[in-house]
Coordinates of C-alpha atoms and ligand atoms in Angstrom, one line a residue:
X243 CA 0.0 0.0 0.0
X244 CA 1.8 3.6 -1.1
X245 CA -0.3 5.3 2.2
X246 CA 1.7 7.2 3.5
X247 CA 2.0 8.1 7.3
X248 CA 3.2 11.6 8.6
X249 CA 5.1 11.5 11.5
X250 CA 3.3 14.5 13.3
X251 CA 0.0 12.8 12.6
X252 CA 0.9 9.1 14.3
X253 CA -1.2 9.9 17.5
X254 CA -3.9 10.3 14.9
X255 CA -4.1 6.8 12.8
X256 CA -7.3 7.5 11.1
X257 CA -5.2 9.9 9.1
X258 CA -3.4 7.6 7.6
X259 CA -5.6 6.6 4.9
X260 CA -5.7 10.2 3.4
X261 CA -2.7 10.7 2.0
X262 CA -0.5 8.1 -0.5
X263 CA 2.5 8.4 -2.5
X264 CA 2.6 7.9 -6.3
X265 CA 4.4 4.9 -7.4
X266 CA 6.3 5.2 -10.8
X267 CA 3.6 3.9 -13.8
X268 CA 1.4 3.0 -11.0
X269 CA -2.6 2.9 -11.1
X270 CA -3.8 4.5 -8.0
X271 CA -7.4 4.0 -8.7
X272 CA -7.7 1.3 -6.1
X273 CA -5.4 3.2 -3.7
X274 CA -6.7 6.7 -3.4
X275 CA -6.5 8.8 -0.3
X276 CA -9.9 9.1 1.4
X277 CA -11.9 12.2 0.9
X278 CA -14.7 13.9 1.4
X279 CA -15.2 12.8 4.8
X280 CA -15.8 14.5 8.1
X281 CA -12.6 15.7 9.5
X282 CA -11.2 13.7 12.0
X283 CA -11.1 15.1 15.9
X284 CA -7.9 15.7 16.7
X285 CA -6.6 17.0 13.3
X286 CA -7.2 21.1 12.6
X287 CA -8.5 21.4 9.3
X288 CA -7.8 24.5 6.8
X289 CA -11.3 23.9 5.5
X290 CA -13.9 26.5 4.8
X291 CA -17.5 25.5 6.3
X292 CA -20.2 24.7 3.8
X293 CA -21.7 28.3 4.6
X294 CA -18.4 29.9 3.5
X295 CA -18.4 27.7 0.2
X296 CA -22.1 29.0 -0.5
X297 CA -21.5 32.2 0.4
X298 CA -17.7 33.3 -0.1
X299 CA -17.1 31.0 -3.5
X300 CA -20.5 31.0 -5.4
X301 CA -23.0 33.6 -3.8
X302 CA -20.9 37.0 -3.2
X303 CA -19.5 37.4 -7.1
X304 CA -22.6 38.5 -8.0
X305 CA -22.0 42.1 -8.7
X306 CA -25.4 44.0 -8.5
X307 CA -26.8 42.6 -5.0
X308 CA -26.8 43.4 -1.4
X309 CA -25.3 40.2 0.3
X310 CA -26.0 39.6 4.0
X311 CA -25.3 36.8 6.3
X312 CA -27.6 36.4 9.2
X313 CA -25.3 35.2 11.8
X314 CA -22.6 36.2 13.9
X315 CA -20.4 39.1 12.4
X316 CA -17.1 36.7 12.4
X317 CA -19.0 34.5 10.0
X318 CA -19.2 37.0 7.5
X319 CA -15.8 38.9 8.3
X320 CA -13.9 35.7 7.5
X321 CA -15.4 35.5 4.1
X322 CA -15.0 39.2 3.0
X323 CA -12.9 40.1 0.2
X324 CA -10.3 38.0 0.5
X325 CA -10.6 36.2 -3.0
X326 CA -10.3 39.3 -5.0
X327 CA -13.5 38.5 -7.4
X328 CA -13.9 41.7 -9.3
X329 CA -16.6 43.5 -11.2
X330 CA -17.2 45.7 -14.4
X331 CA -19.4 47.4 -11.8
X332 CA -16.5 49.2 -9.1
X333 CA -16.4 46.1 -7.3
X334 CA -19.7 46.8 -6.1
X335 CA -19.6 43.4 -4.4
X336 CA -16.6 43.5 -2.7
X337 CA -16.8 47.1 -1.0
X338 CA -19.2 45.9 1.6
X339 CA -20.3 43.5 3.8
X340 CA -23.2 42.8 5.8
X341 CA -24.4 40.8 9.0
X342 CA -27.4 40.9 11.4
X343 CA -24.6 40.4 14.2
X344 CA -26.8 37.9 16.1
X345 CA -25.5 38.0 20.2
X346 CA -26.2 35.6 22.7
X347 CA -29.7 37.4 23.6
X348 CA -31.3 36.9 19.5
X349 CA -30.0 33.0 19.9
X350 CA -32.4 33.2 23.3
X351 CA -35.0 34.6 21.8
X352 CA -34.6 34.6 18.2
X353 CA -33.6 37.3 15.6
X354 CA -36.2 37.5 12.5
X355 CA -37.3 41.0 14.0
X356 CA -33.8 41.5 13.7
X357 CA -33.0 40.3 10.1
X358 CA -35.9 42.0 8.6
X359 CA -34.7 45.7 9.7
X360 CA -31.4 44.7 8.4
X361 CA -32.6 44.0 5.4
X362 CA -34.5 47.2 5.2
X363 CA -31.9 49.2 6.4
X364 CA -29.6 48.0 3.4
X365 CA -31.7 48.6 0.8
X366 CA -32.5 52.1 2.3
X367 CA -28.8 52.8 3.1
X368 CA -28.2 51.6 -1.3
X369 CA -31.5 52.8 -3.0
X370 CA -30.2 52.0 -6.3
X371 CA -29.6 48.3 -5.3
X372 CA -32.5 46.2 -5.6
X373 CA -31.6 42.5 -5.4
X374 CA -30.3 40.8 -1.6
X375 CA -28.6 37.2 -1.3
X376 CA -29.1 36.1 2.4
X377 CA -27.3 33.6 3.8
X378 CA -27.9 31.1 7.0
X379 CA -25.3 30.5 9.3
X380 CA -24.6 28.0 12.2
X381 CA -26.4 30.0 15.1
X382 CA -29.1 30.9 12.6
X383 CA -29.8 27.4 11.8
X384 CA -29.7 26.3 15.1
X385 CA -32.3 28.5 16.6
X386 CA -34.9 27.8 13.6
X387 CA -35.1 31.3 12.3
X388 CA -37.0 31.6 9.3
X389 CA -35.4 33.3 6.8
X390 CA -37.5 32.8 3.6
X391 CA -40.6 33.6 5.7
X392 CA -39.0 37.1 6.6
X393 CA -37.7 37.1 2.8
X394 CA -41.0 36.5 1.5
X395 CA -42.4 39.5 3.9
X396 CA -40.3 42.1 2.6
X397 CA -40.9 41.1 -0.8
X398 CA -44.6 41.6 -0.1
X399 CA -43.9 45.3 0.9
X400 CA -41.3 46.1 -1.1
X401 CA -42.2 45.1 -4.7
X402 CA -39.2 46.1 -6.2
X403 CA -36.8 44.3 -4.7
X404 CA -36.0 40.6 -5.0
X405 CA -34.5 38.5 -2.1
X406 CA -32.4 35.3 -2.7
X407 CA -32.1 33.4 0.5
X408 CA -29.6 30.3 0.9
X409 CA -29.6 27.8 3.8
X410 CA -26.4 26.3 3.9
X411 CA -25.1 26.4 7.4
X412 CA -21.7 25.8 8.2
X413 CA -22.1 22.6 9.8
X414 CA -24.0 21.5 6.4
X415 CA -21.5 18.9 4.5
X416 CA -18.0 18.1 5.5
X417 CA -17.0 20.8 3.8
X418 CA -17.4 24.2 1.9
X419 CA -18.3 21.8 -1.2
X420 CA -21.4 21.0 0.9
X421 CA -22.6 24.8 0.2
X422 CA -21.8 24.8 -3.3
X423 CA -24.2 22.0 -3.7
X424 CA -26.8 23.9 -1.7
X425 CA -27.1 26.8 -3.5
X426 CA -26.3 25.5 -6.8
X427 CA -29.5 23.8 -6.3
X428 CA -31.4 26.4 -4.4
X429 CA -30.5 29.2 -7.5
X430 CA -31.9 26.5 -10.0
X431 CA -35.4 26.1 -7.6
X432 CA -35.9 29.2 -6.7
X433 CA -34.5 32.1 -9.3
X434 CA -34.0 30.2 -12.6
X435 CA -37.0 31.0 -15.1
X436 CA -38.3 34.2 -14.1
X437 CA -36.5 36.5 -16.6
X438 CA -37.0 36.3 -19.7
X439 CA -33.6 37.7 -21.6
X440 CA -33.2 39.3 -25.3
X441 CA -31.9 37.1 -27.3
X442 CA -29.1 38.4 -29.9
X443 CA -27.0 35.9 -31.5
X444 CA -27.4 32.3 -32.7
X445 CA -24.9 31.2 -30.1
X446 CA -25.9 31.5 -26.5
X447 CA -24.5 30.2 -23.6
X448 CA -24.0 30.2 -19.8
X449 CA -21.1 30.8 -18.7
X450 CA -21.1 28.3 -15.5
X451 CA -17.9 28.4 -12.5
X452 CA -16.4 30.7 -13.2
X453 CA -16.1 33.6 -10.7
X454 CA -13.6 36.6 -11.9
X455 CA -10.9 36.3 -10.0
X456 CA -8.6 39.4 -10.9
X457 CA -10.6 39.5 -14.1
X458 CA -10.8 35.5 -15.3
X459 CA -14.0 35.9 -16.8
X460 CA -13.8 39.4 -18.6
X461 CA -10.5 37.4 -20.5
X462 CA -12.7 35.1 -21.5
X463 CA -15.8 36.8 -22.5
X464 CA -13.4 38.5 -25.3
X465 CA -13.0 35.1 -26.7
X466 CA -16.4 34.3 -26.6
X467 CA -17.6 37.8 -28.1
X468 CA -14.9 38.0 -30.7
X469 CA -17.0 34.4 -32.0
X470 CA -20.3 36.1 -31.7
X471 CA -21.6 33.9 -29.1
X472 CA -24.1 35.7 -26.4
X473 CA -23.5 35.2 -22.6
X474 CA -26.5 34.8 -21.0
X475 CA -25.0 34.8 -17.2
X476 CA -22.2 34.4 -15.8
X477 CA -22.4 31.8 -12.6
X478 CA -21.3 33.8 -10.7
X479 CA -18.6 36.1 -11.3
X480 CA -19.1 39.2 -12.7
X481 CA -22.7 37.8 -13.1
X482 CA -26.0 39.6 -12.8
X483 CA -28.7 38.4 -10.3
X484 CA -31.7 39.2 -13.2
X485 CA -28.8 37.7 -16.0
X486 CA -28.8 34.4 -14.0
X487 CA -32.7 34.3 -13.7
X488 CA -32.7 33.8 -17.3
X489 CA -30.1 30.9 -17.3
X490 CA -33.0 28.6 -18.7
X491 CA -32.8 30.2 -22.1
X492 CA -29.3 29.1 -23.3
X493 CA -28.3 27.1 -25.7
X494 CA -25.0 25.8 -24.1
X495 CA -23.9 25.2 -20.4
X496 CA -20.1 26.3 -20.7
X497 CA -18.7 24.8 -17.6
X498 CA -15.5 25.6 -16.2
X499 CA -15.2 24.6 -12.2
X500 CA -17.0 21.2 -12.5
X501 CA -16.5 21.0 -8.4
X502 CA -18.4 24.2 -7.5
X503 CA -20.3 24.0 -10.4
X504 CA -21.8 20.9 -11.9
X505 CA -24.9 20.7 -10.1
X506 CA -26.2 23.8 -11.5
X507 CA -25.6 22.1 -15.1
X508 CA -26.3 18.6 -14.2
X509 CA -30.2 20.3 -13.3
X510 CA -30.4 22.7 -16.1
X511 CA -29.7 20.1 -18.5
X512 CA -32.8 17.7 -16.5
X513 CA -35.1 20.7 -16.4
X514 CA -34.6 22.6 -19.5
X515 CA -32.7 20.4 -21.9
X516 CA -29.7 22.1 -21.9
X517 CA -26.5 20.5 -22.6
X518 CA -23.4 20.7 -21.0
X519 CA -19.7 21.1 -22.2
X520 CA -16.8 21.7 -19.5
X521 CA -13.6 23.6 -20.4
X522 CA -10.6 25.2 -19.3
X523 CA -9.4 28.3 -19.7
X524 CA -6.1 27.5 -18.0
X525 CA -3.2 26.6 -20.1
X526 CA -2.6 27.2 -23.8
X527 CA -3.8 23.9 -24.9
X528 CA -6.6 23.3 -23.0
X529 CA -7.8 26.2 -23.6
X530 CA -7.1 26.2 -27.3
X531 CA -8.9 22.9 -27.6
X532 CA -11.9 24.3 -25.5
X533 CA -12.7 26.9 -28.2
X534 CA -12.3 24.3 -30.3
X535 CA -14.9 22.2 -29.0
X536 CA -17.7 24.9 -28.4
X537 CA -17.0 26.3 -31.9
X538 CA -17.6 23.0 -33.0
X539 CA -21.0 22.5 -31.2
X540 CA -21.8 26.2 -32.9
X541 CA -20.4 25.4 -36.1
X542 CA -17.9 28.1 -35.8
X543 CA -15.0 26.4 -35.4
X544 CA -13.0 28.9 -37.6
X545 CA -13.8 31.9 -35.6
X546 CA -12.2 29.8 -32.8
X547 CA -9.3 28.7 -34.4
X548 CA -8.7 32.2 -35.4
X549 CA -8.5 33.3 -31.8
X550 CA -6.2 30.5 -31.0
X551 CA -4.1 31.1 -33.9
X552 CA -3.8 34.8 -33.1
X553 CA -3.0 34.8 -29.7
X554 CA -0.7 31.9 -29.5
X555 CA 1.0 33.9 -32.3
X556 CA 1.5 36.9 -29.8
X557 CA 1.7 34.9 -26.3
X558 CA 3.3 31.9 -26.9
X559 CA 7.4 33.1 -27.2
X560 CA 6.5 35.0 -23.8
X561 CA 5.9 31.5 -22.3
X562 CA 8.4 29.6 -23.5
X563 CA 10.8 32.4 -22.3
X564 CA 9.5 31.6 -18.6
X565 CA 9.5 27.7 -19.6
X566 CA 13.4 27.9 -20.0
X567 CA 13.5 29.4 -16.5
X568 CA 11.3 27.3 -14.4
X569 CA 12.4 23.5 -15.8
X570 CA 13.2 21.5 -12.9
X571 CA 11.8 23.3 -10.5
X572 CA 9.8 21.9 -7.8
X573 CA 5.5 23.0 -7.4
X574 CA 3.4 21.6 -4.8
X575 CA 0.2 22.1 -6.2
X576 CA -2.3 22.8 -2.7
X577 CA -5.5 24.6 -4.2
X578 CA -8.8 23.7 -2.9
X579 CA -10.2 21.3 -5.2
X580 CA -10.6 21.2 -9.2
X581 CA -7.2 23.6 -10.0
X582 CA -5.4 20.4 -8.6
X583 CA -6.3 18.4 -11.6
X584 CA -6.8 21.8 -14.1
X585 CA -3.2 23.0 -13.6
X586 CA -1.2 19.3 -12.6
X587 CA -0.3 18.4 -15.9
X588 CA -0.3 21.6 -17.8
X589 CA 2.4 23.4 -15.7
X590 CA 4.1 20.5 -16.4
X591 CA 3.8 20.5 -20.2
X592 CA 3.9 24.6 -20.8
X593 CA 6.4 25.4 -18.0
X594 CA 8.4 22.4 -16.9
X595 CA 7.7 22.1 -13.4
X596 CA 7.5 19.1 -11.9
X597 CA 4.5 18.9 -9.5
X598 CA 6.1 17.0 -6.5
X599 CA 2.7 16.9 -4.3
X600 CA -0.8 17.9 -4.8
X601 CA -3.7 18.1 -2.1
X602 CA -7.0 19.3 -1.9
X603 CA -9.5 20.6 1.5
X604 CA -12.7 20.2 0.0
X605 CA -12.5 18.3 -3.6
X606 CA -14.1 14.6 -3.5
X607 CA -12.0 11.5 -4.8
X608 CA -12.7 11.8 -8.1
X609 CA -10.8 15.5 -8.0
X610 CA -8.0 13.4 -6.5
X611 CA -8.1 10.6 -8.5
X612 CA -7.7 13.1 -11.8
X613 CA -4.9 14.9 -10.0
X614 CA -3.4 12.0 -9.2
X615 CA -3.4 10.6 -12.9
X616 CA -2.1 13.9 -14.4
X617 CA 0.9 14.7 -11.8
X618 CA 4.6 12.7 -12.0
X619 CA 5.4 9.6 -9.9
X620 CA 6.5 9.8 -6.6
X621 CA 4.2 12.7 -5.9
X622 CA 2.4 12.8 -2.2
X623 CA -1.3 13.4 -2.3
X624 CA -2.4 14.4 0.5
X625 CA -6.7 14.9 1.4
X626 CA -7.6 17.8 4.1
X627 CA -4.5 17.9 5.2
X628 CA -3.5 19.9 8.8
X629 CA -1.3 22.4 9.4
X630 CA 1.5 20.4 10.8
X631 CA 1.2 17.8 7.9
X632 CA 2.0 20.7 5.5
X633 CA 4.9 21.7 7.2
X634 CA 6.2 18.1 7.3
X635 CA 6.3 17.9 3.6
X636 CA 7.7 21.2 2.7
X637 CA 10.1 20.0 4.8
X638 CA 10.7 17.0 3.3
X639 CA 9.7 18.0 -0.6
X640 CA 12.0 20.7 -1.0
X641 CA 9.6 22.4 -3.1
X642 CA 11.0 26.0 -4.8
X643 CA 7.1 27.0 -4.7
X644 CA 3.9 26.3 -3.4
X645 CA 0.3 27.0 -5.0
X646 CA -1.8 27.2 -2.1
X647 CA -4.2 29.4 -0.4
X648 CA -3.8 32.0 2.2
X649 CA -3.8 30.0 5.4
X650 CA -0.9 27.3 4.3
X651 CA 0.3 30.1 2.3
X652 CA 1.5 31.8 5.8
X653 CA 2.8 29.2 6.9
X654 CA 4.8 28.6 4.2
X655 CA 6.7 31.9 4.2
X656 CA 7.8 31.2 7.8
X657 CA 10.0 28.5 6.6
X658 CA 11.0 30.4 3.6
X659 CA 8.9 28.6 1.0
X660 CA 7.7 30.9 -1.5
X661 CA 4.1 30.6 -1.9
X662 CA 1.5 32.0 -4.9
X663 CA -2.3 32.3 -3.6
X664 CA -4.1 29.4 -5.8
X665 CA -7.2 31.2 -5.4
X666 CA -7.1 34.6 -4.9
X667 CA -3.7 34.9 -7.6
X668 CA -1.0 37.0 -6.8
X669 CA -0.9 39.2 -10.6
X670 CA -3.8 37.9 -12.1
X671 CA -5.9 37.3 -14.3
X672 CA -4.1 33.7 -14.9
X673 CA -7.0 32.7 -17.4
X674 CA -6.6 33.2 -21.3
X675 CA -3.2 33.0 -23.3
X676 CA -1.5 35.8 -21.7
X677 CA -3.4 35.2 -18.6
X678 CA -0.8 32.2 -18.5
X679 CA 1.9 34.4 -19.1
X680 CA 1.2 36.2 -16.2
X681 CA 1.0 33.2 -14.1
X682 CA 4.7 31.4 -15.3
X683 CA 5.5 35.4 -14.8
X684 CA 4.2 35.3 -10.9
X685 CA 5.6 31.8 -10.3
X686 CA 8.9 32.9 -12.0
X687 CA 9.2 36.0 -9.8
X688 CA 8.2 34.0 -6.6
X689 CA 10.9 31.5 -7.2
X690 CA 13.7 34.2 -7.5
X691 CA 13.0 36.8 -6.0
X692 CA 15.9 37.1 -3.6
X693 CA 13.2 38.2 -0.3
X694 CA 13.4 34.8 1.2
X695 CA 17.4 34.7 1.4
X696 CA 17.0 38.4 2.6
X697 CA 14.9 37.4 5.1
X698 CA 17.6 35.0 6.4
X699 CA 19.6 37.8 7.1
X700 CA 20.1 39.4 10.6
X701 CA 20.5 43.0 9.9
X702 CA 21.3 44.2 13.1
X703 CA 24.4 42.5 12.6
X704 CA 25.5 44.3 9.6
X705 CA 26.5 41.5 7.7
X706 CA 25.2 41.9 4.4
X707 CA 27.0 41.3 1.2
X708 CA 27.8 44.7 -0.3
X709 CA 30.0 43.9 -3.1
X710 CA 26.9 42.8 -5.4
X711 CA 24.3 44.4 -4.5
X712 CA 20.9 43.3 -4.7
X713 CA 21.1 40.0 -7.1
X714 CA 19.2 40.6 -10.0
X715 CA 17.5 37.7 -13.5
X716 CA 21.2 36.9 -15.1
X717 CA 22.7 36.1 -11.7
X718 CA 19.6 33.7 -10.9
X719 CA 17.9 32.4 -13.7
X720 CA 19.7 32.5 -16.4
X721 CA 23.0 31.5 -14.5
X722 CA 22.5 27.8 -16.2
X723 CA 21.1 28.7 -19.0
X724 CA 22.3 27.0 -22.5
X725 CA 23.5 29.8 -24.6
X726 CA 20.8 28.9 -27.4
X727 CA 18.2 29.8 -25.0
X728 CA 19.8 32.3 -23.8
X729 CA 20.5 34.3 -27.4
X730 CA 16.9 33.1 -28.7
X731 CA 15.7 35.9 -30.5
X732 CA 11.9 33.7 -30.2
X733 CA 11.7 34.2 -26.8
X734 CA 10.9 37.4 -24.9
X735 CA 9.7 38.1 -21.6
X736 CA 6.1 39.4 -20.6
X737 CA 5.4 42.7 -22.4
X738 CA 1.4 43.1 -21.5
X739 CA 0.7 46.1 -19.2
X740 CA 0.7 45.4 -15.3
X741 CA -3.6 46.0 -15.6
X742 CA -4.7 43.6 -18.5
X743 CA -8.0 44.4 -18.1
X744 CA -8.8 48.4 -18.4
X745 CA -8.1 47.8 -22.6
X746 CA -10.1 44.9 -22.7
X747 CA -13.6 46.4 -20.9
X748 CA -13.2 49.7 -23.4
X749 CA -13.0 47.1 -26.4
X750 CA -15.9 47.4 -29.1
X751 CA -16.3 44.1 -30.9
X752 CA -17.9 43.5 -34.4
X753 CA -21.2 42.4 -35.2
X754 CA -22.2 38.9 -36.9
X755 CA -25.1 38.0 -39.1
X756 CA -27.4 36.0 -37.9
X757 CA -29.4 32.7 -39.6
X758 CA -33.0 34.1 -40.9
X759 CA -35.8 32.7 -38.7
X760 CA -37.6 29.6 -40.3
X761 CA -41.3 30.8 -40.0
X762 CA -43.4 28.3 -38.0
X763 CA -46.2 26.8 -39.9
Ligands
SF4_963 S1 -18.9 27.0 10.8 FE1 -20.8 28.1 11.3 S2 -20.1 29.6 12.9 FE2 -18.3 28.9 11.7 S3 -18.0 30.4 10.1 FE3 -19.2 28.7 9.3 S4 -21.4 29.3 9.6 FE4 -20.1 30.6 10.9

């Protein structure tokens, strides 16, 4: 059996079983770490609770809604902001945050007095906001309050506004993935079908998991517009509340995060016929041959492969110049669930890097199992691991950086391993062809960047080097470097601007002729 057994985790057998090593050529199907389960007492998980997933990952990127938790304000503190999902709209979204602050006295005697002057309150404090998410919490839960009851009330005397209310508790599901199930349904139930949307093009799709981090999903709206396909909604980022009422009229479910976001799809497709195509806008080839395949469905396939041809024109030479820098080097690939099997073999193909571990906190075996396949033997996968076990295999792994997310990420830069936020990104947006630059640009500047060995340094003792300065890309990276490489006159480094995006949201894109409408005899 390739289980492998951290030494800070043998008071804690149970753990064992949730994390193996990958033999070389080896089939781990029948040897896959556990996952998915409850976490085991004694071991601190760096999970987010199934309130956080439906709140922080799927609910808040909507940009044109009031979003209020009806709990205790640490509950929503801990999920504000910290993922960087932006919006066309100032960030709307992302400037505030709201909470009915339940105390000891509401849990005694109960709080939906409490929630439904919050509510008003927020609307009267934004009068140009009419749309509300509200989401259940722990202490909320536990008391019985009922939230779509005061929800429905409001609605009653305030028939402009429309409330969205998602009961996902924290303690709902082993994990956050628990609350993307939750509201992925509840959206579906409640909201889909009661907008109906002008329809413009032939080619009209939803846009599903994708949530606009650092701009993710305005890179890839250009590709879609430049083809003349329509985007319904967005789930969720960037999205529209009203826009995602009128999900039912697609023609296409384009689905990026299957983990957060397949339900949604899965049910569309049941209820309205709609199909469902996953992609991945991560990575020159997968993303060249996900164009590819929803040109195909369109019959457009040449307005995608003149995107692709264009852009790998411009963008490719930038990433082969980062490629040459970043062979060999060691990546423990730690997101949270599907970028472990998105990114594990494509960072390997387009960079170079060899991915020596990956984990995940919330994704389910068959995350792992994919990840496992598409990473190099001898990596450790590890499932929800704890804080200690992370440390362990730094220590032992070596690695030169670490994809994780904030909470290992810390931890990491006290024992000098560089890290790159995996969901939040560190100079994003990391989706699209120069997207990628950006990212082998990040994970190239975390590697050398001379700040950990500076931080080695005790400067009250005077004693650092003076005769060279601060060390700078030809005494690191390129130090090895064959001459070939190092004359190419293919290869540049990144030449986009530092903001990618303010171009791209001024950009006016050409219209396409659409089929005439058979008349309906
Ligand atoms: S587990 Fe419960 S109390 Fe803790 S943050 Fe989640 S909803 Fe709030």
């Amino acid at each position: 059996m390739p289980y492998h057994e951290f030494e800070c985790s043998k008071c804690i057998p149970e753990r064992k079983k949730h994390a193996v090593t990958k033999g070389l050529c080896e089939d781990l199907t029948s040897a896959l770490p556990l996952g998915y389960l409850n976490t085991i007492p004694g071991s601190i998980s760096e999970r987010g609770c199934a309130y956080c997933g439906a709140k922080h990952v799927i609910g808040t990127p909507m940009k044109d809604v009031i979003h209020i938790s009806h709990g205790p304000v640490g509950c929503t503190y801990d999920t504000w902001q910290t993922k960087r999902y932006i919006s066309d709209n100032d960030n709307f979204q992302l400037k505030y945050t709201y909470a009915t602050d339940m105390k000891e006295k509401n849990v005694v005697f109960g709080a939906e007095k409490m929630l439904k002057q919050n509510i008003i309150e927020a609307f009267r404090a934004f009068p140009k906001i009419k749309r509300m998410t509200i989401y259940q919490t722990c202490a909320s839960a536990l008391i019985g309050d009922d939230i779509n009851a005061v929800a429905a009330e409001v609605m009653d005397e305030m028939p402009d506004v429309d409330i969205f209310v998602c009961n996902s508790p924290g303690f709902k599901g082993p994990s956050q993935s628990g609350g993307h199930h939750t509201i992925n349904i509840a959206w579906i139930k409640d909201k889909v079908g009661q907008v109906e949307p002008e329809i413009t093009s032939d080619y009209v799709i939803n846009y599903v998991g994708e949530y606009n981090i650092q701009g993710d999903q305005e890179v890839m709206m250009d590709y879609f517009k430049r083809m003349g396909i329509q985007v319904l909604s967005t789930f969720t980022g960037n999205g529209s509340y009203d826009d995602l009422r009128a999900m039912h009229r697609a023609h296409l479910n384009v689905l990026e995060c299957a983990r957060s976001a397949e339900y949604i799809c899965n049910e569309l497709r049941v209820k309205y016929g709609i199909p469902r195509l996953d992609i991945d806008g991560f990575g020159f080839e997968p993303l060249s041959a996900s164009l590819k395949k929803i040109g195909l469905f369109f019959g457009i396939g040449d307005r995608a492969q003149k995107i692709i041809d264009e852009e790998t024109a411009k963008w490719k030479p930038e990433l082969d110049w980062y490629k040459e820098r970043l062979k060999g080097k060691k990546v423990c690939l730690w997101p949270g669930g599907s970028k472990l099997w998105h990114w594990a073999h494509v960072i390997h193909a387009e960079m170079g890097v060899e991915v020596v571990s990956v984990y995940t906190k919330f994704g389910h075996q068959g995350d792992m199992e994919k990840g496992i396949a598409r990473c190099e033997g001898g990596a450790l996968a590890i499932d929800d691991p704890n804080e200690l076990e992370g440390v362990e295999a730094m220590l032992k792994l070596k690695p030169d950086v670490i994809f994780t997310g904030k909470r290992p990420g810390e931890v990491a830069k006290k024992i000098r391993v560089p890290y790159l936020n995996a969901h939040a990104y560190h100079n994003g947006p990391w989706k699209g062809y120069e997207g990628w630059v950006r990212f082998a640009r990040d994970i190239y500047n975390a590697i050398y960047s001379p700040i950990h060995k500076l931080a080695l340094v005790d400067i009250s003792k005077d004693d650092i080097r003076t005769d060279k300065g601060f060390v700078t890309q030809r005494m690191l990276s390129d130090t090895n470097l064959s001459e070939e490489a190092l004359s190419s006159a293919d290869l540049r480094q990144y030449t986009g601007k530092y903001d990618s995006l303010a171009d791209l949201r001024k950009k006016v894109y050409p219209s396409f002729e659409r089929q005439p409408v058979e008349a309906e005899v």
